[in-house]
C-alpha cells in the first residue's frame, strides 16, 4: 500500500516529507502540483528532482475517488457520482451562477442523523469519507470543469452541504477545509467556504476555534417540539443551546451573520405563526435566512409548500429586516437538488442512535 498524498494538508505533507528526509519547501512544491495544477503523475512535476520523483513513485500515490457518472442538468447544474469503494457512492454538485461557481461537497457516505425530510438521512449511515475522498471531489471537479490554474476560478465557492454531516466527520472535514483555504492549494477565501450543520453544538465550538469559515445552520423549525421531530439531533442540542452556539461562533467567524437554512414543508413548518416564532427565536443572532423549497424523493411523507406560501413566509422575515432568500431549485431533473442526494449506501446497520456521532463525542471529552 502506498500513501495517498491527497490525505494530507500542508502540515501533514510537510511531516510526511520530513519522514522521507525531505525539506518543507519540497512538500510545498508537491502540494502545489497536486492541488493547484491538478497533477497526479509525479513524472510531470518537472521542478522536483528526479530522485525524489522516483522515491515518491515507490512509496506514494495521488488517488482521488473515481467518477462513476457525470450528468449535466438543463440549467447547467452538474452532478458527479463518486465511487468510494465497498458499494458506496457519494455525490457532488456544481452550481454555476452569474457571479460565482459553487461546488457542493459530501463528507460522509450516508448520514446517521436521520432528519425526517432528508433523502441522505433515509439512506442510513455507512462511514466517514477520508480527506482524500472529500478534497478529491474538488480536485476531480476542477479537472472535469477544465479549470485553468492561471485563469479565473471556475469553482469560487465550496459548501460542505452534500451528503452527510460535516461536523460528525470533524477531523477529515477540517483537514479538507485547510486545503481549500491554502494558497498553495485552492486558495479560497474563508468567506467563500461554508460548513452546513444540523447543529452539533460542541463541534461548532471546535470549528470556530480550529478553522472558522462561513456557517450555515439547518434550522427547519421555530420551536423544540417540532424540531425534535424534524431534526432529531435537536433532542440532544435544543434550540436555546443552538442559538447560543451561533452567537459564540460569530465571535470568530469570517462573516458577521449565520445563514439559517429552512426547508419549506407544506402545512408542517410554513405558517405565518411559525415565521413570527422564528423572529423571536433568532432575535439575538445576526442572521440571514435561506428558504429551501422541499425537494421530494421516493416515499417521503412531505410536500413542498406552495410558492405563494413561501413568499408570504419570506415577507414576514424580510419585514423584520432579515435578509431572506429562497433557494432556486436547481438540477432537479437529475436529482441534484438539496436533499435528493442519495448516492448509494451499503450497510445501513449503524443508522439508529447516531452511531458515529457518539464515538466522535467521546473523543471530545
Ligand atoms: N448535514 C448537513 C449538511 C448536508 S444537508 C446539514 O444538515 O446541514 C444540506 C441541506 O439540505 C440542509 O439544510 C438540509 O436540511 C437540506 N435538505 C435535506 N433534505 C432536503 C430536502 N428533501 N429538500 C430540501 N432540502 C433538504
Ligand atoms: Fe444528515 Fe443533514 Fe440529511 Fe440531516 S439534513 S440527515 S444532518 S445530511
CSV table of C-alpha atoms and ligand atoms in Angstrom, one decimal:
chain,number,residue,atom,x,y,z
A,1,UNK,CA,0.0,0.0,0.0
A,2,UNK,CA,1.3,3.4,-0.9
A,3,UNK,CA,0.5,6.6,1.0
A,4,UNK,CA,-2.2,8.7,-0.7
A,5,UNK,CA,-0.9,12.3,-0.7
A,6,UNK,CA,-4.5,13.6,-1.2
A,7,UNK,CA,-5.0,12.7,2.5
A,8,UNK,CA,-2.5,15.5,3.6
A,9,UNK,CA,-2.9,19.2,4.2
A,10,UNK,CA,0.3,21.3,4.1
A,11,UNK,CA,1.2,20.4,7.7
A,12,UNK,CA,0.6,16.7,7.1
A,13,UNK,CA,2.6,16.7,3.9
A,14,UNK,CA,5.5,18.5,5.5
A,15,UNK,CA,5.6,16.0,8.3
A,16,UNK,CA,5.4,13.1,5.8
A,17,UNK,CA,8.3,14.7,3.8
A,18,UNK,CA,10.3,15.0,6.9
A,19,UNK,CA,10.0,11.3,7.4
A,20,UNK,CA,11.3,10.8,3.9
A,21,UNK,CA,14.2,13.2,4.8
A,22,UNK,CA,12.8,15.9,2.5
A,23,UNK,CA,12.7,19.7,3.2
A,24,UNK,CA,9.4,21.6,3.9
A,25,UNK,CA,9.7,23.6,0.6
A,26,UNK,CA,9.7,20.3,-1.3
A,27,UNK,CA,6.3,19.5,0.3
A,28,UNK,CA,5.1,22.9,-0.7
A,29,UNK,CA,6.1,22.4,-4.3
A,30,UNK,CA,4.4,19.0,-4.4
A,31,UNK,CA,1.3,20.4,-2.7
A,32,UNK,CA,1.1,23.0,-5.5
A,33,UNK,CA,1.4,20.4,-8.2
A,34,UNK,CA,-1.3,18.2,-6.7
A,35,UNK,CA,-3.9,20.8,-5.9
A,36,UNK,CA,-3.2,24.0,-7.9
A,37,UNK,CA,-2.2,22.2,-11.1
A,38,UNK,CA,-4.4,19.1,-10.6
A,39,UNK,CA,-1.4,16.8,-11.3
A,40,UNK,CA,-1.5,13.1,-10.2
A,41,UNK,CA,1.6,12.0,-12.1
A,42,UNK,CA,4.9,12.5,-10.2
A,43,UNK,CA,6.8,12.5,-13.5
A,44,UNK,CA,5.1,15.6,-14.7
A,45,UNK,CA,6.3,17.5,-11.6
A,46,UNK,CA,9.2,19.0,-13.6
A,47,UNK,CA,10.8,21.2,-10.9
A,48,UNK,CA,11.1,18.2,-8.5
A,49,UNK,CA,14.4,16.4,-8.5
A,50,UNK,CA,14.3,13.2,-10.4
A,51,UNK,CA,15.5,11.2,-7.5
A,52,UNK,CA,12.6,12.5,-5.3
A,53,UNK,CA,10.1,11.8,-8.0
A,54,UNK,CA,11.4,8.3,-8.2
A,55,UNK,CA,11.2,7.8,-4.4
A,56,UNK,CA,7.6,9.2,-4.4
A,57,UNK,CA,6.6,6.9,-7.1
A,58,UNK,CA,7.6,4.0,-5.0
A,59,UNK,CA,6.0,5.0,-1.7
A,60,UNK,CA,3.2,7.4,-2.5
A,61,UNK,CA,0.3,7.9,-4.9
A,62,UNK,CA,-2.3,10.6,-5.7
A,63,UNK,CA,-5.6,8.8,-5.9
A,64,UNK,CA,-8.9,10.7,-5.9
A,65,UNK,CA,-12.3,8.8,-5.8
A,66,UNK,CA,-13.2,7.7,-9.3
A,67,UNK,CA,-16.1,9.4,-11.1
A,68,UNK,CA,-18.8,6.8,-11.9
A,69,UNK,CA,-21.2,9.3,-13.5
A,70,UNK,CA,-21.2,12.9,-14.6
A,71,UNK,CA,-24.5,14.4,-15.5
A,72,UNK,CA,-25.4,17.8,-16.8
A,73,UNK,CA,-28.8,19.4,-15.9
A,74,UNK,CA,-30.7,21.6,-18.3
A,75,UNK,CA,-30.0,24.6,-16.1
A,76,UNK,CA,-26.2,24.0,-16.1
A,77,UNK,CA,-26.0,22.2,-12.8
A,78,UNK,CA,-23.6,19.3,-13.0
A,79,UNK,CA,-23.7,16.2,-10.7
A,80,UNK,CA,-20.8,13.9,-10.2
A,81,UNK,CA,-21.2,10.5,-8.6
A,82,UNK,CA,-18.0,9.2,-7.0
A,83,UNK,CA,-17.2,5.6,-6.1
A,84,UNK,CA,-15.8,5.4,-2.6
A,85,UNK,CA,-15.5,1.7,-2.5
A,86,UNK,CA,-17.4,-1.1,-0.7
A,87,UNK,CA,-20.5,-0.5,-2.8
A,88,UNK,CA,-20.8,3.2,-1.6
A,89,UNK,CA,-21.0,6.2,-3.8
A,90,UNK,CA,-21.3,9.9,-2.9
A,91,UNK,CA,-22.5,12.9,-4.9
A,92,UNK,CA,-21.0,16.3,-5.6
A,93,UNK,CA,-22.9,19.1,-7.3
A,94,UNK,CA,-21.5,22.0,-9.3
A,95,UNK,CA,-23.9,25.0,-9.5
A,96,UNK,CA,-22.9,27.8,-11.9
A,97,UNK,CA,-24.3,31.2,-11.3
A,98,UNK,CA,-23.5,34.6,-12.9
A,99,UNK,CA,-21.1,35.8,-10.3
A,100,UNK,CA,-19.8,32.5,-8.9
A,101,UNK,CA,-19.5,28.8,-9.2
A,102,UNK,CA,-20.3,26.7,-6.2
A,103,UNK,CA,-19.3,23.2,-5.5
A,104,UNK,CA,-21.5,21.3,-3.0
A,105,UNK,CA,-19.3,18.6,-1.5
A,106,UNK,CA,-20.2,15.4,0.5
A,107,UNK,CA,-18.5,14.5,3.8
A,108,UNK,CA,-20.0,11.1,4.7
A,109,UNK,CA,-21.4,8.1,2.8
A,110,UNK,CA,-24.9,8.5,4.2
A,111,UNK,CA,-25.8,10.2,7.4
A,112,UNK,CA,-26.6,8.9,10.9
A,113,UNK,CA,-28.7,11.9,12.0
A,114,UNK,CA,-31.9,10.8,10.2
A,115,UNK,CA,-33.7,14.1,9.6
A,116,UNK,CA,-37.3,13.4,8.6
A,117,UNK,CA,-37.2,15.1,5.3
A,118,UNK,CA,-33.8,14.1,4.0
A,119,UNK,CA,-33.1,11.5,1.4
A,120,UNK,CA,-29.5,11.1,2.6
A,121,UNK,CA,-30.6,10.5,6.1
A,122,UNK,CA,-33.1,7.9,5.0
A,123,UNK,CA,-30.3,6.0,3.3
A,124,UNK,CA,-28.7,5.4,6.7
A,125,UNK,CA,-25.0,5.8,7.5
A,126,UNK,CA,-22.1,3.8,6.2
A,127,UNK,CA,-18.9,5.7,7.0
A,128,UNK,CA,-17.0,8.9,7.2
A,129,UNK,CA,-15.2,10.0,4.0
A,130,UNK,CA,-11.4,10.2,4.1
A,131,UNK,CA,-9.7,13.5,3.5
A,132,UNK,CA,-8.7,12.2,0.0
A,133,UNK,CA,-12.4,11.5,-0.7
A,134,UNK,CA,-13.5,14.9,0.4
A,135,UNK,CA,-10.8,17.0,-1.2
A,136,UNK,CA,-10.8,14.6,-4.1
A,137,UNK,CA,-14.3,15.8,-5.1
A,138,UNK,CA,-12.9,19.3,-5.6
A,139,UNK,CA,-9.8,18.0,-7.3
A,140,UNK,CA,-11.8,16.0,-9.7
A,141,UNK,CA,-14.5,18.6,-10.3
A,142,UNK,CA,-11.8,21.2,-11.1
A,143,UNK,CA,-10.3,18.9,-13.6
A,144,UNK,CA,-13.6,17.9,-15.2
A,145,UNK,CA,-14.7,21.6,-15.5
A,146,UNK,CA,-11.4,22.4,-17.2
A,147,UNK,CA,-10.1,24.8,-14.5
A,148,UNK,CA,-7.0,26.7,-15.7
A,149,UNK,CA,-4.6,27.4,-12.8
A,150,UNK,CA,-3.7,30.8,-14.3
A,151,UNK,CA,-7.2,31.7,-15.3
A,152,UNK,CA,-10.3,32.8,-13.5
A,153,UNK,CA,-11.7,30.3,-10.9
A,154,UNK,CA,-14.5,28.2,-12.1
A,155,UNK,CA,-15.2,26.9,-8.6
A,156,UNK,CA,-15.1,30.1,-6.5
A,157,UNK,CA,-17.2,28.8,-3.5
A,158,UNK,CA,-17.4,25.5,-1.7
A,159,UNK,CA,-20.2,24.4,0.6
A,160,UNK,CA,-20.0,21.3,2.7
A,161,UNK,CA,-23.7,20.7,2.1
A,162,UNK,CA,-23.8,17.5,0.2
A,163,UNK,CA,-24.3,14.1,1.7
A,164,UNK,CA,-23.5,13.7,5.4
A,165,UNK,CA,-23.0,15.9,8.4
A,166,UNK,CA,-19.5,17.6,8.2
A,167,UNK,CA,-19.2,18.1,11.9
A,168,UNK,CA,-19.8,14.4,12.6
A,169,UNK,CA,-16.6,13.9,10.5
A,170,UNK,CA,-14.8,16.8,12.0
A,171,UNK,CA,-11.1,15.9,11.6
A,172,UNK,CA,-11.3,14.9,8.0
A,173,UNK,CA,-13.6,17.8,7.1
A,174,UNK,CA,-11.3,20.3,8.7
A,175,UNK,CA,-8.2,18.9,7.0
A,176,UNK,CA,-10.0,19.3,3.7
A,177,UNK,CA,-11.1,22.8,4.6
A,178,UNK,CA,-7.5,23.7,5.3
A,179,UNK,CA,-6.6,22.6,1.8
A,180,UNK,CA,-9.4,24.7,0.3
A,181,UNK,CA,-8.1,27.8,2.1
A,182,UNK,CA,-4.3,27.1,1.5
A,183,UNK,CA,-2.8,29.5,-1.1
A,184,UNK,CA,-0.6,26.6,-2.3
A,185,UNK,CA,-3.7,24.5,-2.9
A,186,UNK,CA,-7.1,26.1,-3.8
A,187,UNK,CA,-6.7,29.5,-2.1
A,188,UNK,CA,-10.3,30.1,-1.4
A,189,UNK,CA,-11.3,32.8,1.0
A,190,UNK,CA,-12.8,31.8,4.3
A,191,UNK,CA,-15.9,33.7,3.4
A,192,UNK,CA,-16.4,31.6,0.3
A,193,UNK,CA,-16.2,28.3,2.1
A,194,UNK,CA,-19.3,27.3,4.1
A,195,UNK,CA,-19.9,24.4,6.5
A,196,UNK,CA,-23.6,23.4,6.9
A,197,UNK,CA,-24.5,21.7,10.1
A,198,UNK,CA,-27.7,20.4,11.6
A,199,UNK,CA,-26.4,21.8,14.9
A,200,UNK,CA,-23.8,19.6,16.7
A,201,UNK,CA,-23.2,22.3,19.3
A,202,UNK,CA,-19.9,21.2,20.9
A,203,UNK,CA,-18.4,20.7,17.5
A,204,UNK,CA,-19.5,24.1,16.3
A,205,UNK,CA,-17.3,25.5,19.0
A,206,UNK,CA,-14.4,23.4,17.8
A,207,UNK,CA,-14.8,24.6,14.3
A,208,UNK,CA,-14.8,28.2,15.5
A,209,UNK,CA,-11.6,27.6,17.3
A,210,UNK,CA,-9.8,25.5,14.8
A,211,UNK,CA,-10.9,26.6,11.4
A,212,UNK,CA,-13.6,29.3,11.3
A,213,UNK,CA,-15.3,29.5,7.9
A,214,UNK,CA,-18.8,30.7,6.9
A,215,UNK,CA,-21.5,28.9,8.8
A,216,UNK,CA,-24.9,27.6,7.7
A,217,UNK,CA,-27.2,26.0,10.3
A,218,UNK,CA,-30.1,23.8,9.3
A,219,UNK,CA,-32.8,25.2,11.5
A,220,UNK,CA,-36.1,24.0,9.8
A,221,UNK,CA,-38.3,24.6,12.8
A,222,UNK,CA,-39.0,27.5,15.2
A,223,UNK,CA,-39.7,25.5,18.3
A,224,UNK,CA,-38.2,22.4,20.1
A,225,UNK,CA,-41.3,20.3,19.8
A,226,UNK,CA,-41.3,20.5,16.0
A,227,UNK,CA,-37.5,20.4,15.6
A,228,UNK,CA,-37.3,17.3,17.8
A,229,UNK,CA,-39.4,15.6,15.1
A,230,UNK,CA,-37.8,17.0,12.0
A,231,UNK,CA,-34.1,17.2,13.1
A,232,UNK,CA,-33.7,14.5,15.8
A,233,UNK,CA,-30.3,15.8,17.0
A,234,UNK,CA,-32.3,18.7,18.5
A,235,UNK,CA,-33.3,16.4,21.4
A,236,UNK,CA,-29.6,16.4,22.3
A,237,UNK,CA,-28.9,20.1,21.5
A,238,UNK,CA,-32.1,22.1,21.7
A,239,UNK,CA,-32.7,25.5,20.2
A,240,UNK,CA,-31.6,27.5,23.2
A,241,UNK,CA,-28.2,25.8,23.1
A,242,UNK,CA,-28.0,26.1,19.3
A,243,UNK,CA,-28.7,29.8,19.3
A,244,UNK,CA,-26.0,30.3,22.0
A,245,UNK,CA,-23.5,28.3,19.9
A,246,UNK,CA,-24.3,30.5,16.9
A,247,UNK,CA,-23.6,33.6,18.9
A,248,UNK,CA,-20.3,32.2,20.1
A,249,UNK,CA,-19.4,31.2,16.5
A,250,UNK,CA,-19.9,34.7,15.3
A,251,UNK,CA,-17.3,36.0,17.7
A,252,UNK,CA,-14.6,34.5,15.4
A,253,UNK,CA,-16.4,33.9,12.1
A,254,UNK,CA,-15.2,35.4,8.8
A,255,UNK,CA,-18.7,36.7,8.2
A,256,UNK,CA,-20.9,38.6,10.6
A,257,UNK,CA,-24.0,36.5,10.2
A,258,UNK,CA,-25.1,32.9,10.3
A,259,UNK,CA,-27.2,31.6,7.4
A,260,UNK,CA,-30.2,29.7,8.7
A,261,UNK,CA,-31.5,27.1,6.2
A,262,UNK,CA,-35.2,26.3,6.5
A,263,UNK,CA,-36.8,23.7,4.4
A,264,UNK,CA,-40.4,24.7,3.5
A,265,UNK,CA,-42.7,21.8,4.3
A,266,UNK,CA,-46.4,22.2,3.4
A,267,UNK,CA,-48.5,22.6,6.5
A,268,UNK,CA,-45.7,21.5,8.8
A,269,UNK,CA,-43.4,24.4,9.4
A,270,UNK,CA,-44.6,27.1,7.0
A,271,UNK,CA,-47.3,29.1,8.7
A,272,UNK,CA,-47.2,32.9,9.5
A,273,UNK,CA,-47.1,32.0,13.2
A,274,UNK,CA,-44.0,29.8,12.5
A,275,UNK,CA,-42.3,32.8,10.8
A,276,UNK,CA,-43.1,35.0,13.7
A,277,UNK,CA,-41.8,32.4,16.2
A,278,UNK,CA,-38.6,32.4,14.1
A,279,UNK,CA,-38.2,36.1,14.5
A,280,UNK,CA,-38.4,35.7,18.3
A,281,UNK,CA,-36.0,32.8,18.3
A,282,UNK,CA,-33.3,34.4,16.3
A,283,UNK,CA,-33.6,37.9,17.8
A,284,UNK,CA,-30.2,37.9,19.3
A,285,UNK,CA,-28.4,36.1,16.4
A,286,UNK,CA,-27.3,38.2,13.4
A,287,UNK,CA,-28.6,36.0,10.6
A,288,UNK,CA,-29.9,35.6,7.1
A,289,UNK,CA,-32.5,33.1,6.1
A,290,UNK,CA,-32.3,30.7,3.1
A,291,UNK,CA,-35.7,29.1,2.5
A,292,UNK,CA,-35.4,25.8,0.7
A,293,UNK,CA,-38.5,24.5,-1.1
A,294,UNK,CA,-38.7,20.9,0.0
A,295,UNK,CA,-37.4,18.5,-2.7
A,296,UNK,CA,-39.4,15.3,-2.8
A,297,UNK,CA,-37.9,11.9,-3.0
A,298,UNK,CA,-39.5,8.5,-3.2
A,299,UNK,CA,-41.6,7.6,-0.2
A,300,UNK,CA,-41.1,10.9,1.6
A,301,UNK,CA,-44.2,11.9,3.6
A,302,UNK,CA,-43.9,15.7,3.0
A,303,UNK,CA,-45.0,18.1,0.3
A,304,UNK,CA,-43.3,21.3,-0.8
A,305,UNK,CA,-45.0,24.5,0.4
A,306,UNK,CA,-46.8,26.3,-2.5
A,307,UNK,CA,-44.9,29.3,-3.9
A,308,UNK,CA,-47.3,31.9,-2.5
A,309,UNK,CA,-46.9,30.4,1.0
A,310,UNK,CA,-43.1,30.6,0.7
A,311,UNK,CA,-43.4,34.2,-0.5
A,312,UNK,CA,-45.7,35.2,2.4
A,313,UNK,CA,-43.3,33.5,4.9
A,314,UNK,CA,-40.3,35.2,3.4
A,315,UNK,CA,-42.1,38.5,3.6
A,316,UNK,CA,-42.6,38.3,7.4
A,317,UNK,CA,-38.9,37.7,7.9
A,318,UNK,CA,-38.0,40.5,5.5
A,319,UNK,CA,-40.4,43.0,7.0
A,320,UNK,CA,-38.5,42.4,10.2
A,321,UNK,CA,-35.3,43.3,8.5
A,322,UNK,CA,-33.8,39.8,7.9
A,323,UNK,CA,-32.3,39.2,4.5
A,324,UNK,CA,-34.2,36.2,3.2
A,325,UNK,CA,-33.5,34.3,0.0
A,326,UNK,CA,-35.5,31.4,-1.4
A,327,UNK,CA,-33.2,28.8,-2.9
A,328,UNK,CA,-33.9,28.2,-6.6
A,329,UNK,CA,-34.5,24.6,-7.1
A,330,UNK,CA,-31.7,23.6,-9.4
A,331,UNK,CA,-30.8,20.4,-11.0
A,332,UNK,CA,-33.9,18.6,-10.0
A,333,UNK,CA,-34.1,16.9,-13.4
A,334,UNK,CA,-31.0,15.0,-12.4
A,335,UNK,CA,-31.9,14.6,-8.7
A,336,UNK,CA,-29.2,17.0,-7.8
A,337,UNK,CA,-31.3,19.3,-5.7
A,338,UNK,CA,-30.8,19.7,-1.9
A,339,UNK,CA,-31.8,16.6,0.0
A,340,UNK,CA,-32.1,14.5,-3.1
A,341,UNK,CA,-28.6,13.3,-2.9
A,342,UNK,CA,-28.8,9.7,-2.2
A,343,UNK,CA,-25.6,8.3,-3.7
A,344,UNK,CA,-25.6,4.7,-2.9
A,345,UNK,CA,-25.1,3.5,0.6
A,346,UNK,CA,-24.5,0.0,1.7
A,347,UNK,CA,-24.7,-1.4,5.2
A,348,UNK,CA,-27.2,0.7,6.9
A,349,UNK,CA,-26.9,-1.1,10.2
A,350,UNK,CA,-25.3,1.8,12.0
A,351,UNK,CA,-28.0,4.3,11.4
A,352,UNK,CA,-30.0,4.4,14.6
A,353,UNK,CA,-28.8,6.1,17.8
A,354,UNK,CA,-26.4,8.3,15.8
A,355,UNK,CA,-23.6,5.7,15.9
A,356,UNK,CA,-20.7,7.7,14.7
A,357,UNK,CA,-21.6,10.8,16.4
A,358,UNK,CA,-21.5,9.1,19.8
A,359,UNK,CA,-18.0,7.8,19.0
A,360,UNK,CA,-16.9,11.3,18.0
A,361,UNK,CA,-18.3,12.9,21.0
A,362,UNK,CA,-16.3,10.6,23.3
A,363,UNK,CA,-13.2,12.0,21.7
A,364,UNK,CA,-14.3,15.5,22.6
A,365,UNK,CA,-14.2,15.0,26.3
B,1,LIG,N1,-25.8,17.6,7.2
B,1,LIG,C1,-25.7,19.0,6.9
B,1,LIG,C2,-25.3,19.3,5.5
B,1,LIG,C3,-26.0,18.4,4.4
B,1,LIG,S1,-27.7,18.6,4.2
B,1,LIG,C4,-27.0,19.7,7.3
B,1,LIG,O1,-28.0,19.1,7.6
B,1,LIG,O2,-26.9,21.0,7.3
B,1,LIG,C5,-27.8,20.2,3.3
B,1,LIG,C6,-29.1,20.9,3.4
B,1,LIG,O3,-30.1,20.3,2.6
B,1,LIG,C7,-29.6,21.0,4.8
B,1,LIG,O4,-30.1,22.3,5.1
B,1,LIG,C8,-30.7,20.0,4.7
B,1,LIG,O5,-31.6,20.2,5.8
B,1,LIG,C9,-31.3,20.3,3.4
B,1,LIG,N2,-32.2,19.2,2.9
B,1,LIG,C10,-32.2,17.9,3.3
B,1,LIG,N3,-33.2,17.2,2.7
B,1,LIG,C11,-33.9,18.1,1.9
B,1,LIG,C12,-35.0,18.0,1.0
B,1,LIG,N4,-35.6,16.9,0.8
B,1,LIG,N5,-35.4,19.2,0.4
B,1,LIG,C13,-34.7,20.3,0.6
B,1,LIG,N6,-33.7,20.5,1.4
B,1,LIG,C14,-33.2,19.4,2.1
B,2,LIG,FE1,-27.8,14.3,7.8
B,2,LIG,FE2,-28.0,16.9,7.0
B,2,LIG,FE3,-29.6,15.0,5.9
B,2,LIG,FE4,-30.0,15.7,8.5
B,2,LIG,S1,-30.3,17.0,6.7
B,2,LIG,S2,-29.9,13.6,7.7
B,2,LIG,S3,-27.9,16.1,9.1
B,2,LIG,S4,-27.4,15.1,5.7
